[in-house]
Coordinates of N, CA and C in Angstrom, one line a residue:
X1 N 75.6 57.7 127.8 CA 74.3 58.0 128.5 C 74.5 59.2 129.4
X2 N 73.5 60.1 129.3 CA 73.6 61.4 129.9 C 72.5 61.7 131.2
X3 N 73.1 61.7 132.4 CA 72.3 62.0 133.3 C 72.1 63.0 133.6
X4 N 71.3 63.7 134.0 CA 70.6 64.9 134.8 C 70.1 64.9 135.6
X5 N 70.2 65.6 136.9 CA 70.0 65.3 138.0 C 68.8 66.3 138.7
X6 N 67.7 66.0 138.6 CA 66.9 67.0 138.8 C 66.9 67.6 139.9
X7 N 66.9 69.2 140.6 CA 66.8 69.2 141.6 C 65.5 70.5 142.1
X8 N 65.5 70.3 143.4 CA 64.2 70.9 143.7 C 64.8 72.8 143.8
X9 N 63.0 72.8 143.7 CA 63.8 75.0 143.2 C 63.9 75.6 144.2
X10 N 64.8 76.4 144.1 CA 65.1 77.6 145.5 C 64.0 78.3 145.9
X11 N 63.9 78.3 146.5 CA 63.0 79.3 147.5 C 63.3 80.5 147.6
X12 N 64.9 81.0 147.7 CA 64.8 82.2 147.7 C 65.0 82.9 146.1
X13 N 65.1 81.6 144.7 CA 65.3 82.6 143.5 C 64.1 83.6 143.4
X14 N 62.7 83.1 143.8 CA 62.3 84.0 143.5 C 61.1 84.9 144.1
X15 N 62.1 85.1 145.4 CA 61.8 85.8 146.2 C 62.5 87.7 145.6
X16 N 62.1 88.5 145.3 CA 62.2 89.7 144.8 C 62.4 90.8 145.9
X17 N 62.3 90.3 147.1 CA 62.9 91.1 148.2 C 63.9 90.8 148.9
X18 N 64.8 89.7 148.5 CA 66.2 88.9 149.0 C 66.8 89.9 149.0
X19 N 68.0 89.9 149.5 CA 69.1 90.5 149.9 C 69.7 90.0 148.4
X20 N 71.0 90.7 148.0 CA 71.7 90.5 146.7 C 72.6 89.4 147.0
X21 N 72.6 88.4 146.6 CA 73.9 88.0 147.2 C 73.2 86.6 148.3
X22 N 72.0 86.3 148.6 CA 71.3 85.8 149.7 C 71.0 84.7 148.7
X23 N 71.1 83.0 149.2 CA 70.6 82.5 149.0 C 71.0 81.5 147.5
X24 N 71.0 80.7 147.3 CA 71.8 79.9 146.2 C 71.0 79.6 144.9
X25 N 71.5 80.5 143.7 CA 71.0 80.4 142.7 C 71.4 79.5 141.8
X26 N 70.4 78.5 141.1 CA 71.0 77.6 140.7 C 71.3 77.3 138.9
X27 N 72.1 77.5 138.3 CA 72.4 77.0 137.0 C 71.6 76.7 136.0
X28 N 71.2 77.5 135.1 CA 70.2 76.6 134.1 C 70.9 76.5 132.8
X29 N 71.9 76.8 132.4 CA 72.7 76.7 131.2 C 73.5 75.4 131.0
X30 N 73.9 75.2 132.8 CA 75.4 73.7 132.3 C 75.6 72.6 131.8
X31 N 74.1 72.1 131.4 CA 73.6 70.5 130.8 C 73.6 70.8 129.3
X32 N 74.0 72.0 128.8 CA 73.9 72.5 126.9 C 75.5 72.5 126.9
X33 N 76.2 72.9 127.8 CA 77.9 73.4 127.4 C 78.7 72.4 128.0
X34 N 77.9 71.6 128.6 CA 78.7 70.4 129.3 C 78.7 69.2 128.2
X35 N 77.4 69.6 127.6 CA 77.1 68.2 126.4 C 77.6 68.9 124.6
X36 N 78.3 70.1 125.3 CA 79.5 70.3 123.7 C 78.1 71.3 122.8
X37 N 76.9 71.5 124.0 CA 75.9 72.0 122.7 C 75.5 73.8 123.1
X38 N 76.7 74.4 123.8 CA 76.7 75.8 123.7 C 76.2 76.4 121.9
X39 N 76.1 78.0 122.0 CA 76.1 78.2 120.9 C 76.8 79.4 120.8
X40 N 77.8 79.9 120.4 CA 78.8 81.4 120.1 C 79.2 81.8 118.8
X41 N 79.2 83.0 118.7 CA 79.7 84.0 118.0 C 80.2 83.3 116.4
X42 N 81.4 82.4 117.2 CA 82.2 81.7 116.2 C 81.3 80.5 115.3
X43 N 80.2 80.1 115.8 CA 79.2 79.3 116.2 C 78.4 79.5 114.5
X44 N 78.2 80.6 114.3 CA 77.1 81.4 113.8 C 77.5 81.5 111.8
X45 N 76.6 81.0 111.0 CA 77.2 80.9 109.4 C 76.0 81.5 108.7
X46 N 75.9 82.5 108.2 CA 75.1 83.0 107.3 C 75.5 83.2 106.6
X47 N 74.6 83.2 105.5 CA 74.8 83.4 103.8 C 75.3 84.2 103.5
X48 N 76.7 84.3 102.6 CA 77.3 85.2 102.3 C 78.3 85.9 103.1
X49 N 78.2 85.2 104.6 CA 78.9 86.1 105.0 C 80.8 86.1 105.2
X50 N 81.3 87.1 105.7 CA 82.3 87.3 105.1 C 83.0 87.8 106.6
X51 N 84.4 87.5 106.3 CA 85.6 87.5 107.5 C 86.4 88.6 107.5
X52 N 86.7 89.0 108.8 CA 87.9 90.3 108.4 C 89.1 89.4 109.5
X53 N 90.5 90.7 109.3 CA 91.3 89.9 109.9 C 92.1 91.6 109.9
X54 N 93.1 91.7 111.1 CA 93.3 92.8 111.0 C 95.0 92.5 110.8
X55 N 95.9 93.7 110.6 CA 97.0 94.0 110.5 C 97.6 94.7 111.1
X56 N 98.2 94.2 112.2 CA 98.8 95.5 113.2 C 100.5 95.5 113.0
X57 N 101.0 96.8 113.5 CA 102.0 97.5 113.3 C 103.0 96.7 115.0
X58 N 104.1 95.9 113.9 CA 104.9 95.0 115.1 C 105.8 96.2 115.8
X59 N 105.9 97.3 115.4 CA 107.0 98.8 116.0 C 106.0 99.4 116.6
X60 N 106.5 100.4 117.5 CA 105.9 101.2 118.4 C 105.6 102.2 117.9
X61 N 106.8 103.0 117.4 CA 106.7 104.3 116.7 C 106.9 104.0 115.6
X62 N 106.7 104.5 114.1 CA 107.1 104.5 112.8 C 106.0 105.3 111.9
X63 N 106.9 106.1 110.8 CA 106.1 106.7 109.9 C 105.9 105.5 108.8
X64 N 105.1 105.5 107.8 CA 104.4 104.3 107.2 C 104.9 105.2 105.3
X65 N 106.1 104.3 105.5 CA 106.5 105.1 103.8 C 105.9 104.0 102.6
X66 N 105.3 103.1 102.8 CA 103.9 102.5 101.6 C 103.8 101.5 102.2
X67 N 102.6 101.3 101.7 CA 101.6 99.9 102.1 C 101.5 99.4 100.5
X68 N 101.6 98.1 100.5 CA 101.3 97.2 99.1 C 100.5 95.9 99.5
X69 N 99.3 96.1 99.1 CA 98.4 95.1 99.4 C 98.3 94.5 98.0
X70 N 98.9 94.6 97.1 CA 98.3 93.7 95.8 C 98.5 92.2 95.5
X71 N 99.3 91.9 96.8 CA 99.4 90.2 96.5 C 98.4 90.1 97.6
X72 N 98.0 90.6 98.6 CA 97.0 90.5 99.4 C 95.6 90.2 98.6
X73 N 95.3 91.1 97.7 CA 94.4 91.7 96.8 C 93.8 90.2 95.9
X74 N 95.2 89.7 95.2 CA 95.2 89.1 94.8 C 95.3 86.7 95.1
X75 N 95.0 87.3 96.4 CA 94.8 85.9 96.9 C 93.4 85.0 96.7
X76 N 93.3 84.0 96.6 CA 91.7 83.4 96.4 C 91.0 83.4 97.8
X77 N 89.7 84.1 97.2 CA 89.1 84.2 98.8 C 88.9 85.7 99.3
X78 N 90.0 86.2 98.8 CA 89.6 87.7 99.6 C 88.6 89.0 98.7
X79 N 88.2 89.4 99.6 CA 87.3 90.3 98.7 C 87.6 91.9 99.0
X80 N 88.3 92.2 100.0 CA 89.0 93.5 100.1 C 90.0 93.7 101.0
X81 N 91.0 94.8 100.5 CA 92.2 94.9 101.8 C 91.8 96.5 101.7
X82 N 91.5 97.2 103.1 CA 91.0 98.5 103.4 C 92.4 98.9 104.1
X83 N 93.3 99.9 104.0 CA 94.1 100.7 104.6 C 93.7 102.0 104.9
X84 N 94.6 102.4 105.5 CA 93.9 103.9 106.2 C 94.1 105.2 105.0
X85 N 94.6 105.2 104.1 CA 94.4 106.1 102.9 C 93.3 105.6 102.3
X86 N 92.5 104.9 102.3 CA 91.4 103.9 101.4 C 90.3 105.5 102.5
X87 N 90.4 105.0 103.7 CA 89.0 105.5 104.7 C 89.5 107.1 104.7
X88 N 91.0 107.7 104.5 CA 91.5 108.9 104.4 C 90.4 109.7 103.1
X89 N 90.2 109.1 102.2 CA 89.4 109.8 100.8 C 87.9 109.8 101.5
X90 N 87.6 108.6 102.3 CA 86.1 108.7 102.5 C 85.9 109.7 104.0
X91 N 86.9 110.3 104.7 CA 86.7 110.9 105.5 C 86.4 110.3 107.1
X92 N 87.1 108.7 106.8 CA 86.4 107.8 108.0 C 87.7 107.5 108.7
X93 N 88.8 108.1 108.5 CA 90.1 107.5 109.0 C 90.3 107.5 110.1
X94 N 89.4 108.9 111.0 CA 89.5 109.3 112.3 C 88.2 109.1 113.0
X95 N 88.4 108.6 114.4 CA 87.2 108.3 115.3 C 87.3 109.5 116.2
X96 N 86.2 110.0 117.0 CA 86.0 110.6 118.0 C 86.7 109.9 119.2
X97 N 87.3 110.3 120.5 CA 87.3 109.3 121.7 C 87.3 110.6 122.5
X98 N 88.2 110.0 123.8 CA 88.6 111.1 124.9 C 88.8 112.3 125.0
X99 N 88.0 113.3 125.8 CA 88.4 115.0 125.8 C 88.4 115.4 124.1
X100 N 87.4 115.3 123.3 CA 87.4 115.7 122.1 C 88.8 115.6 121.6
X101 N 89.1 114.4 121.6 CA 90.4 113.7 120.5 C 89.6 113.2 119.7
X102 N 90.7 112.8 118.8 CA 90.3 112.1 117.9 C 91.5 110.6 117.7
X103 N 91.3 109.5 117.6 CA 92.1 108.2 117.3 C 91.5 107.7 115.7
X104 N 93.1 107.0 115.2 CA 92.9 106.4 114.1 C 92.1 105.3 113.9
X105 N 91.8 105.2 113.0 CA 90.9 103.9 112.8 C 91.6 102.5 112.0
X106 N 92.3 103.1 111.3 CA 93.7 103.0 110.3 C 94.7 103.5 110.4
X107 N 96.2 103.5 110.6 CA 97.1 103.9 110.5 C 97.0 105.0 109.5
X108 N 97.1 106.4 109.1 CA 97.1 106.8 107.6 C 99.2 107.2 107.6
X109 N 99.4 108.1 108.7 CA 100.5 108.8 108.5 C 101.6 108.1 109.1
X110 N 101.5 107.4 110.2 CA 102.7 106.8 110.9 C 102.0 106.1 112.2
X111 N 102.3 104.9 112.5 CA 101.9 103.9 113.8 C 102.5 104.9 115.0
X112 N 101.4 104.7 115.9 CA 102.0 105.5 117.8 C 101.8 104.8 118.5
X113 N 101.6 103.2 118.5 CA 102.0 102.5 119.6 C 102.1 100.5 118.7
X114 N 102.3 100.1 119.6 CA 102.5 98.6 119.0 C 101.5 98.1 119.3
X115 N 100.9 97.1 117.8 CA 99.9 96.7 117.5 C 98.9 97.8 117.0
X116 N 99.0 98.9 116.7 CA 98.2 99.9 116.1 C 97.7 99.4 114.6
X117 N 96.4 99.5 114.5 CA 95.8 98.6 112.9 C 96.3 99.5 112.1
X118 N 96.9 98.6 111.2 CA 97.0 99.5 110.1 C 96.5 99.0 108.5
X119 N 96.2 97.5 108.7 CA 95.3 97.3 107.1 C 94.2 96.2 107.7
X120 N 93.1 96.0 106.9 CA 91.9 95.5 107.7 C 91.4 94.5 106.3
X121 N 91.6 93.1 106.0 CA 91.5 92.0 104.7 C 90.0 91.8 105.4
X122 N 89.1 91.9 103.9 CA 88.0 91.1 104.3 C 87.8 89.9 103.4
X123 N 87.5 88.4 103.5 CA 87.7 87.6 102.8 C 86.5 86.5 103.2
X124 N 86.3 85.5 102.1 CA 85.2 84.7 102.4 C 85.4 83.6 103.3
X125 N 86.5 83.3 104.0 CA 86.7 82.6 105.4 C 87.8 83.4 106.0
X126 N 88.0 82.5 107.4 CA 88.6 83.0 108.3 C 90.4 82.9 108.0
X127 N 90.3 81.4 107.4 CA 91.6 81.6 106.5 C 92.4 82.2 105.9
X128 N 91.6 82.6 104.7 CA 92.1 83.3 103.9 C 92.5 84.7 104.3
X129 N 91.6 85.3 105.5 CA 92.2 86.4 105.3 C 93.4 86.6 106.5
X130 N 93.6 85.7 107.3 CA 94.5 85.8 108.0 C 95.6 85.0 107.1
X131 N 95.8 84.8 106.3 CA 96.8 84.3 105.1 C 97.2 85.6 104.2
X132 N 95.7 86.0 104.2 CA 96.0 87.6 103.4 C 97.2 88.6 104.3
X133 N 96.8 88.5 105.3 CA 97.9 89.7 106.2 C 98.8 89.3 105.9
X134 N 99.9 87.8 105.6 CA 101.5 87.6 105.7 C 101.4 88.2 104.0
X135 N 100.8 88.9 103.0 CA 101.2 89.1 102.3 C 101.4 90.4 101.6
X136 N 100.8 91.4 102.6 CA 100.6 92.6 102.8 C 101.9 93.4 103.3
X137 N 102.3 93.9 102.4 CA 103.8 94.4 102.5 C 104.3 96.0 103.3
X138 N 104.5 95.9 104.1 CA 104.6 97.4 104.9 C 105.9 98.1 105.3
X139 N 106.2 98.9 104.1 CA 107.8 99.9 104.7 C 107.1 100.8 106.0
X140 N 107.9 100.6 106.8 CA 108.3 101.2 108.4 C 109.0 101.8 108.4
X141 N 109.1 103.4 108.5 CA 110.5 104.0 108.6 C 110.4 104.4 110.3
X142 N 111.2 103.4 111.1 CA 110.9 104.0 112.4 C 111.5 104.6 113.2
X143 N 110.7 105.3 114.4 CA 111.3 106.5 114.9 C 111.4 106.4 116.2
X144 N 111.9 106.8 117.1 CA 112.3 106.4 118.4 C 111.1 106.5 119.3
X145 N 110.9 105.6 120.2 CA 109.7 105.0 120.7 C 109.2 105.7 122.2
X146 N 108.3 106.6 122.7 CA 108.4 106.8 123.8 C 107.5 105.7 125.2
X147 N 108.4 105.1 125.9 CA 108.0 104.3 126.6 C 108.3 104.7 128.1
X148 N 108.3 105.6 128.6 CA 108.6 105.7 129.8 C 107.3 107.4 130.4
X149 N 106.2 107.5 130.4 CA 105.8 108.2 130.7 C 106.2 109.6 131.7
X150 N 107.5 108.9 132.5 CA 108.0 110.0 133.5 C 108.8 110.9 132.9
X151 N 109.0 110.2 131.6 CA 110.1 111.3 131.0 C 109.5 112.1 129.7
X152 N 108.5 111.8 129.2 CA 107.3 111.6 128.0 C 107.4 112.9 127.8
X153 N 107.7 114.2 128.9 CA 107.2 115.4 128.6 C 108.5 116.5 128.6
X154 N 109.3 115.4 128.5 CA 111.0 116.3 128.4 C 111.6 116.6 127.4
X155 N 112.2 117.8 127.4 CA 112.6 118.7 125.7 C 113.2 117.4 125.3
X156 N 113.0 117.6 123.9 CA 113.5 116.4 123.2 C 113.4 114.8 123.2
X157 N 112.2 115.0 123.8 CA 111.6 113.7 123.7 C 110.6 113.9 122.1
X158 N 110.5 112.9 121.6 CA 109.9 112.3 120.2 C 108.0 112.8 120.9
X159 N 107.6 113.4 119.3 CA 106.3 113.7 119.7 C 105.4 112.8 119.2
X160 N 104.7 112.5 119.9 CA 103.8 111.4 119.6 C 102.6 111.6 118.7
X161 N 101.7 112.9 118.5 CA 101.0 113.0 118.1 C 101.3 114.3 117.4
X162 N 102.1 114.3 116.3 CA 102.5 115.2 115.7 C 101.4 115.7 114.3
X163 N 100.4 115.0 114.4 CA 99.5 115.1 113.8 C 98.5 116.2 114.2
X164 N 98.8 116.9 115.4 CA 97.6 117.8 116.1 C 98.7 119.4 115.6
X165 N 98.1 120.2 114.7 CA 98.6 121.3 114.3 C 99.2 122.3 115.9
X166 N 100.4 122.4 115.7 CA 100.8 123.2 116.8 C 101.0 122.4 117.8
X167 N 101.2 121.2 118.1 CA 101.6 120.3 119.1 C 103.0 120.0 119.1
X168 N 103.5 120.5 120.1 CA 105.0 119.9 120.3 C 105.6 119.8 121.3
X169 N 104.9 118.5 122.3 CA 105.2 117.8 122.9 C 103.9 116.8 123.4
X170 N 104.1 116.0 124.3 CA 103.0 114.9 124.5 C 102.3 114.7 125.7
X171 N 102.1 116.0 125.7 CA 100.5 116.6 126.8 C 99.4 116.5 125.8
X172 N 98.5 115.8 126.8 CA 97.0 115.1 126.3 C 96.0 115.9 126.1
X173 N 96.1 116.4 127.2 CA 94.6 116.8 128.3 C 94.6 116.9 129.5
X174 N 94.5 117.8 130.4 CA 94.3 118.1 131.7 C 92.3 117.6 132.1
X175 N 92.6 117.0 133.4 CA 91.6 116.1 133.5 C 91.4 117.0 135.1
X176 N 89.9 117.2 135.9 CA 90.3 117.3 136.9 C 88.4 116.8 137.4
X177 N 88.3 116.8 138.8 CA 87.0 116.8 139.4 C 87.3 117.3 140.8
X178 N 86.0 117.6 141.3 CA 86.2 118.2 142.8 C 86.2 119.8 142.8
X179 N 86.8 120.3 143.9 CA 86.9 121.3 144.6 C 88.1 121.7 144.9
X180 N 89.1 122.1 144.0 CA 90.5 122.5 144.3 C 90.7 122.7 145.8
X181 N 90.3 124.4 146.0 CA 90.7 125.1 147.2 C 90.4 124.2 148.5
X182 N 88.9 123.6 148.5 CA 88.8 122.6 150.0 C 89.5 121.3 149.6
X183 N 90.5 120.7 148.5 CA 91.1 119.9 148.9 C 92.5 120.0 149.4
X184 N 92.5 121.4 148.5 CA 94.6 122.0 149.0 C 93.8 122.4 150.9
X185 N 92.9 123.2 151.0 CA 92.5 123.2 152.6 C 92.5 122.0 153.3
X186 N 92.1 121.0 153.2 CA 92.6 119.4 153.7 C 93.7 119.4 154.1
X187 N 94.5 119.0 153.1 CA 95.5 119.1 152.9 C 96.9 119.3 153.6
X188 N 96.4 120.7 153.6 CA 97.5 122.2 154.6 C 97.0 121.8 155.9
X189 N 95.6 121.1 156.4 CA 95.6 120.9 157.5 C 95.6 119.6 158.3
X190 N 95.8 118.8 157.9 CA 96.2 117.6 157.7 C 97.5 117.2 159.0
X191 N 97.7 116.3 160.1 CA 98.8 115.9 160.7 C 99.8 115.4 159.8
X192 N 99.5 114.4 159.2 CA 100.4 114.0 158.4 C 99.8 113.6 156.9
X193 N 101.1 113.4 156.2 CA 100.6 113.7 154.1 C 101.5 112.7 154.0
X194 N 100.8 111.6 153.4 CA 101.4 110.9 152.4 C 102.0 111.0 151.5
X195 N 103.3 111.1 150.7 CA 102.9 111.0 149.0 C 103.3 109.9 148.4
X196 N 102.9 109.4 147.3 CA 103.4 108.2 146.5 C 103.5 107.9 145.2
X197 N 104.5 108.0 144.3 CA 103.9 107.7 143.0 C 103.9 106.4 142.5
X198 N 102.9 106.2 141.9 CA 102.4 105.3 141.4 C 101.8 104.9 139.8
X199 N 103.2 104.2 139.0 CA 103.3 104.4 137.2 C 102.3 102.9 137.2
X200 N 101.6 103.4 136.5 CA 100.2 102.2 135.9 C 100.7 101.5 134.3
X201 N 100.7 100.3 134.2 CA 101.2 99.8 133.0 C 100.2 100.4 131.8
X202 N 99.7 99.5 130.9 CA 98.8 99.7 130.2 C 97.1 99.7 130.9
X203 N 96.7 100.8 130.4 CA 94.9 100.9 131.0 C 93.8 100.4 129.5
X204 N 93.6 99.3 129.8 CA 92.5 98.9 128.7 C 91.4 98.2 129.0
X205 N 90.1 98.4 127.9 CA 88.8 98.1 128.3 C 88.8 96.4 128.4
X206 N 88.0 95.7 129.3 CA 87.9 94.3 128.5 C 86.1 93.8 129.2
X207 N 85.5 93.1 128.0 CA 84.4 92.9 128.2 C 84.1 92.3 129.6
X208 N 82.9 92.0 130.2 CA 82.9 91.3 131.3 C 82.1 90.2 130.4
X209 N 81.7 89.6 129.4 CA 81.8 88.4 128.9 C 82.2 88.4 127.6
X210 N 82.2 87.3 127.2 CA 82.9 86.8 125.5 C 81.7 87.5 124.5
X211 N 81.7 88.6 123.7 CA 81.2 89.3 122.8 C 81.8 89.4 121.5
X212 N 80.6 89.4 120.2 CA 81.3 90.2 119.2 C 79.8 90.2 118.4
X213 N 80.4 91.1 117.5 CA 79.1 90.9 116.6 C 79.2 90.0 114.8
X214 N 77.8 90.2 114.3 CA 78.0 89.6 113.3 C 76.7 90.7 112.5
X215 N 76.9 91.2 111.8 CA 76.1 92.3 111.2 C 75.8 91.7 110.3
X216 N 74.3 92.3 109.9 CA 73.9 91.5 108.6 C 73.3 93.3 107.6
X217 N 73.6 92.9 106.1 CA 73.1 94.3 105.4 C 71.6 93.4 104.9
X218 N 71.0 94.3 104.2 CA 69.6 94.0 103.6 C 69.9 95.5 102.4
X219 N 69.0 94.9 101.2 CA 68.2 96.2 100.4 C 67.5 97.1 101.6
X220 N 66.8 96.5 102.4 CA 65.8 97.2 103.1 C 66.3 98.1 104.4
X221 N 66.9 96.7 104.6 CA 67.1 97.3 106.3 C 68.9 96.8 106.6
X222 N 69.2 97.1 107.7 CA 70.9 97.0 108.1 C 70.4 96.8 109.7
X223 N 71.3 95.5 110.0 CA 71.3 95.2 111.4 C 72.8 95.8 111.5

């Protein structure tokens, strides 16, 4: 037996001149997820539709001397194993990102960090194609790893993006904002100057709630 407890409405929900933050807003989702009857992502089964599962690169650094997907290929259930020479012919290997770079989308020539995708199974369950990855065969020839950004820019350190014509060493991009001269003026006049360094682990995006999508094609139209 399921009770619900009805209760009386806030006063200030919907008041549109409250302060942010003012006043106790009350829940209208918890009586669906409490009784097991949410609905998500994973949630969701249309026709036809179809699973991916990705393959990432367990080394840090390494050049990629072949990929063999044909027992992958050949498992029940899958319907494609896409590598980064597959999207290299269609021109789709490389994405746009930061300061007019460019990032792989696929591994094509050699993995630059761990976990980097390097083959992408699409298969008619979730199973299968994460069964498909243990069968996807990948020679690593690997190459010494740079992990310490303080040293990242010292002769003979390993280049990371040796893919960028004329690059030989592992400067990014110079980034700046502001006003140089009135900040060095601060600065110089200043009683006392701090300094501090400060090495930041990994910097990555993460949603502020649980997302994904589920795309659907049409003859007509494409969501």
């Amino acid at each position: 037996m399921t009770i619900i407890e009805e209760r009386a409405a806030n006063p200030a929900a919907g008041d549109d001149n409250r302060p942010i933050g003012y006043g106790r807003i009350q829940r209208k989702e918890d009586p669906r997820f409490v009784r097991g009857k949410g609905h998500y992502v994973d949630d969701i089964v249309l026709p036809g539709m179809l699973h991916g599962a990705i393959l990432r690169s367990p080394v840090a650094h390494a050049r990629l001397v072949s990929i063999d997907t044909s027992a992958a290929l050949a498992h029940p259930g899958v319907v494609a194993v896409i590598t980064g020479q597959d999207l290299l012919g269609l021109k789709l290997a490389w994405a746009p990102t930061l300061s007019a770079d460019v990032q792989a989308v696929l591994a094509t020539d050699k993995v630059r960090f761990q976990g980097q995708e390097v083959a992408f199974v699409i298969a008619e369950d979730r199973y299968a194609a994460r069964d498909a990855l243990e069968l996807i065969e990948v020679d690593y020839d690997v190459l010494p790893p740079v992990i310490d950004v303080r040293t990242a820019l010292n002769p003979g350190t390993p280049v990371i993006r040796d893919d960028i014509e004329g690059r030989t060493d592992n400067h990014i991009f110079d980034w700046e904002a502001g006003n140089a001269a009135e900040t060095e003026a601060v600065f110089a006049s200043a009683d006392v100057v701090v300094s501090q360094e400060m090495v930041y682990l990994a910097c990555i995006r993460h949603r502020w709630r649980p997302a994904g999508p589920s795309p659907t094609m049409s003859r007509s139209r494409a969501r």
